[in-house]
Amino acid sequence: DKRSFRHFMLKEIHEQPETAALWVARHLPEPTEGRLVALPLDPGLYEGLERVQILACGTSRHAALVGAYLLEQLAGIPTSVFYASEFRYAPPPLSRHTLTIGVTQSGETADTLAALAMEQERRRLVADPAFAPRLLGITNRPESSLARMVPHILDIGAGIEVGVAATKTFLGQLLAFYGLALALAERRGGASGPGGPRQLRDLVSQLRQLPALLERLVADHDQRCEALAHLFADTQDVIFLGRGINYPIALEGALKLKEISYIHAEGYPAGEMKHGPIALLDARVPVVSIAMPGTVFDKVLSNAQEAKARDAQLIGVAPEGPDTGLFDVLLPVPEVDELLSPLLTVIPMQLLSYHIAAHRGLDVDQPRNLAKSVTVE
Ligand code: F6R
């Protein structure tokens, strides 16, 4: 039941603080209990691990891209992400000591299941144990076909999602990857990336604040995005820009907008704009720029400046501060460690898409041509 919400999608967006609170309660034990992250992991999944490959479709693939960033930068494990539908017919040469992760909210996506089955089978045929299959599934449906197929599952526990557009399950998938990357970084002797054990502790203590941060962010952006929606009444194209760990969030913002509002949208790594897409820009093409402080902050701001110079209407997803004046509209997001920022920047993406589609009077929960589970190839 939708309670007082107009659509399931809006209700599910509002359930995200709870999704995060449940995750914190399950996986971040009190600081005195030894391990930073409580995540039961079979040693067979990670001992001697040299590579990770992640197979997924759609929104799940965007969560996988954030996951890959974390696995590489935090746990120091080379990681590749594949569209399951591409991997099936052109798998890369087999690599040694590789963990294959299938990410599917429904646990029923045909391409993802088939890609995993193919990978499992071709590895079983190799006699050398270095190539043995190590399979992990990330899903919201622990009773699904995926869970029957792979021996290890991370259950994101987000509760049933009715809206076709994935929202709280995306947050749940992101959190599954935060848990996994932190747990692997810890087991492999601290963050082998830029920080160390201290960085892991800092991230975990900031993650404990996530439910409270999300609570405020969802309430605030629900109002802000509703008030903005009319500006997009005649919009035909929107560009979403992000870099680094927020590049996948730009992709996700564009996908959400496309699927429920039927407005054409593209997500780009901001630095790629000048290699072609900038030719699209004029006063009729709004640009949403995700600009969170960290390694690429200045670069993102200068990419946004370039868009503004082409008269694009500039919407910033950024903290309030001295750069606020650059944006025509600011959707403010509090500053957190850059590695955690996708957990916050996704909220304005979801609410902006939702309110634009609702303003257009569209069937947000059942967009045309789409189904909740894609069980055909
Ligand atoms: C987007 C959306 C789809 C799914 C995709 C994969 O909001 O819902 O892009 O993410 O069809 O679905 P799952 O995660 O069930 O494999």
XYZ file of C-alpha atoms in Angstrom, residues 97-230:
134
model
C 41.839 -16.167 -8.937
C 38.832 -14.146 -10.007
C 35.653 -13.421 -8.097
C 32.588 -13.006 -10.321
C 29.746 -10.978 -8.837
C 26.251 -10.949 -10.331
C 24.146 -7.956 -9.281
C 20.402 -8.170 -9.822
C 17.763 -6.671 -7.601
C 15.058 -9.079 -8.798
C 17.383 -12.058 -9.033
C 15.567 -12.950 -12.260
C 17.192 -10.890 -15.028
C 17.766 -13.340 -17.872
C 20.985 -11.831 -19.215
C 22.613 -11.623 -15.797
C 21.697 -15.198 -14.899
C 22.859 -16.537 -18.269
C 26.171 -14.655 -18.088
C 26.820 -16.068 -14.618
C 25.922 -19.591 -15.713
C 28.225 -19.324 -18.706
C 31.098 -18.083 -16.550
C 30.580 -20.845 -14.012
C 30.516 -23.493 -16.722
C 33.602 -22.409 -18.624
C 35.587 -22.208 -15.377
C 34.434 -25.655 -14.285
C 35.937 -27.078 -17.456
C 39.452 -25.879 -16.556
C 41.496 -28.335 -14.488
C 43.752 -25.668 -12.930
C 42.263 -24.613 -9.535
C 43.484 -21.022 -10.121
C 40.558 -20.705 -12.552
C 37.921 -22.292 -10.294
C 34.636 -20.363 -10.221
C 34.102 -18.091 -7.224
C 30.603 -16.666 -7.497
C 28.767 -14.132 -5.392
C 25.287 -12.713 -5.958
C 23.927 -9.380 -4.735
C 20.130 -9.287 -4.698
C 17.017 -8.072 -2.920
C 15.350 -11.463 -3.452
C 17.153 -14.190 -1.532
C 14.521 -16.689 -2.765
C 15.124 -15.865 -6.455
C 16.640 -17.887 -9.297
C 19.953 -16.099 -8.694
C 20.078 -17.334 -5.122
C 19.509 -20.903 -6.272
C 22.310 -20.566 -8.798
C 25.215 -19.067 -6.877
C 26.507 -20.452 -3.571
C 26.974 -17.080 -1.853
C 24.475 -14.226 -1.629
C 24.559 -10.745 -0.165
C 20.928 -9.970 0.603
C 20.401 -6.220 0.418
C 17.225 -6.523 2.518
C 15.542 -3.402 1.147
C 12.035 -4.882 1.284
C 9.729 -5.279 -1.698
C 10.084 -2.573 -4.348
C 6.913 -2.070 -6.384
C 7.820 0.899 -8.604
C 9.480 -0.219 -11.816
C 12.226 2.359 -11.343
C 14.796 0.982 -8.926
C 15.429 3.408 -6.040
C 15.793 1.877 -2.594
C 17.213 -1.313 -4.091
C 19.889 0.798 -5.819
C 20.835 2.300 -2.458
C 20.830 -1.225 -1.009
C 23.148 -2.439 -3.768
C 25.483 0.486 -3.181
C 25.578 -0.353 0.509
C 26.306 -4.001 -0.276
C 29.363 -2.847 -2.221
C 30.471 -0.505 0.587
C 30.248 -3.440 2.982
C 32.108 -5.750 0.631
C 34.884 -3.287 -0.209
C 35.404 -2.330 3.436
C 35.393 -5.977 4.534
C 37.897 -6.957 1.840
C 40.092 -3.937 2.576
C 40.076 -4.904 6.244
C 40.875 -8.574 5.582
C 43.646 -7.672 3.185
C 45.345 -5.555 5.841
C 43.764 -2.138 5.743
C 42.990 0.098 2.835
C 45.724 -0.610 0.342
C 44.518 2.428 -1.567
C 45.200 5.995 -0.523
C 44.492 5.654 3.189
C 44.971 2.814 5.623
C 43.154 1.362 8.623
C 42.505 4.914 9.804
C 40.684 5.739 6.571
C 38.516 2.647 7.022
C 37.585 3.703 10.553
C 36.706 7.214 9.349
C 34.510 5.863 6.579
C 32.702 3.533 8.952
C 32.015 6.293 11.440
C 30.660 8.541 8.666
C 28.510 5.654 7.401
C 26.869 5.475 10.828
C 25.555 8.999 10.200
C 24.054 8.021 6.851
C 20.461 7.275 7.971
C 20.161 10.695 9.626
C 21.729 12.466 6.640
C 19.378 10.693 4.231
C 16.349 11.531 6.339
C 17.046 15.249 5.972
C 18.133 15.011 2.362
C 15.022 13.171 1.178
C 12.649 15.580 2.937
C 14.523 18.633 1.678
C 14.901 17.530 -1.953
C 11.354 16.264 -2.168
C 10.221 19.868 -1.759
C 12.965 21.449 -3.832
C 12.504 19.088 -6.782
C 8.741 19.416 -6.735
C 9.130 23.189 -6.964
C 11.586 22.817 -9.882
C 9.596 20.339 -11.968
C 7.670 22.953 -13.972
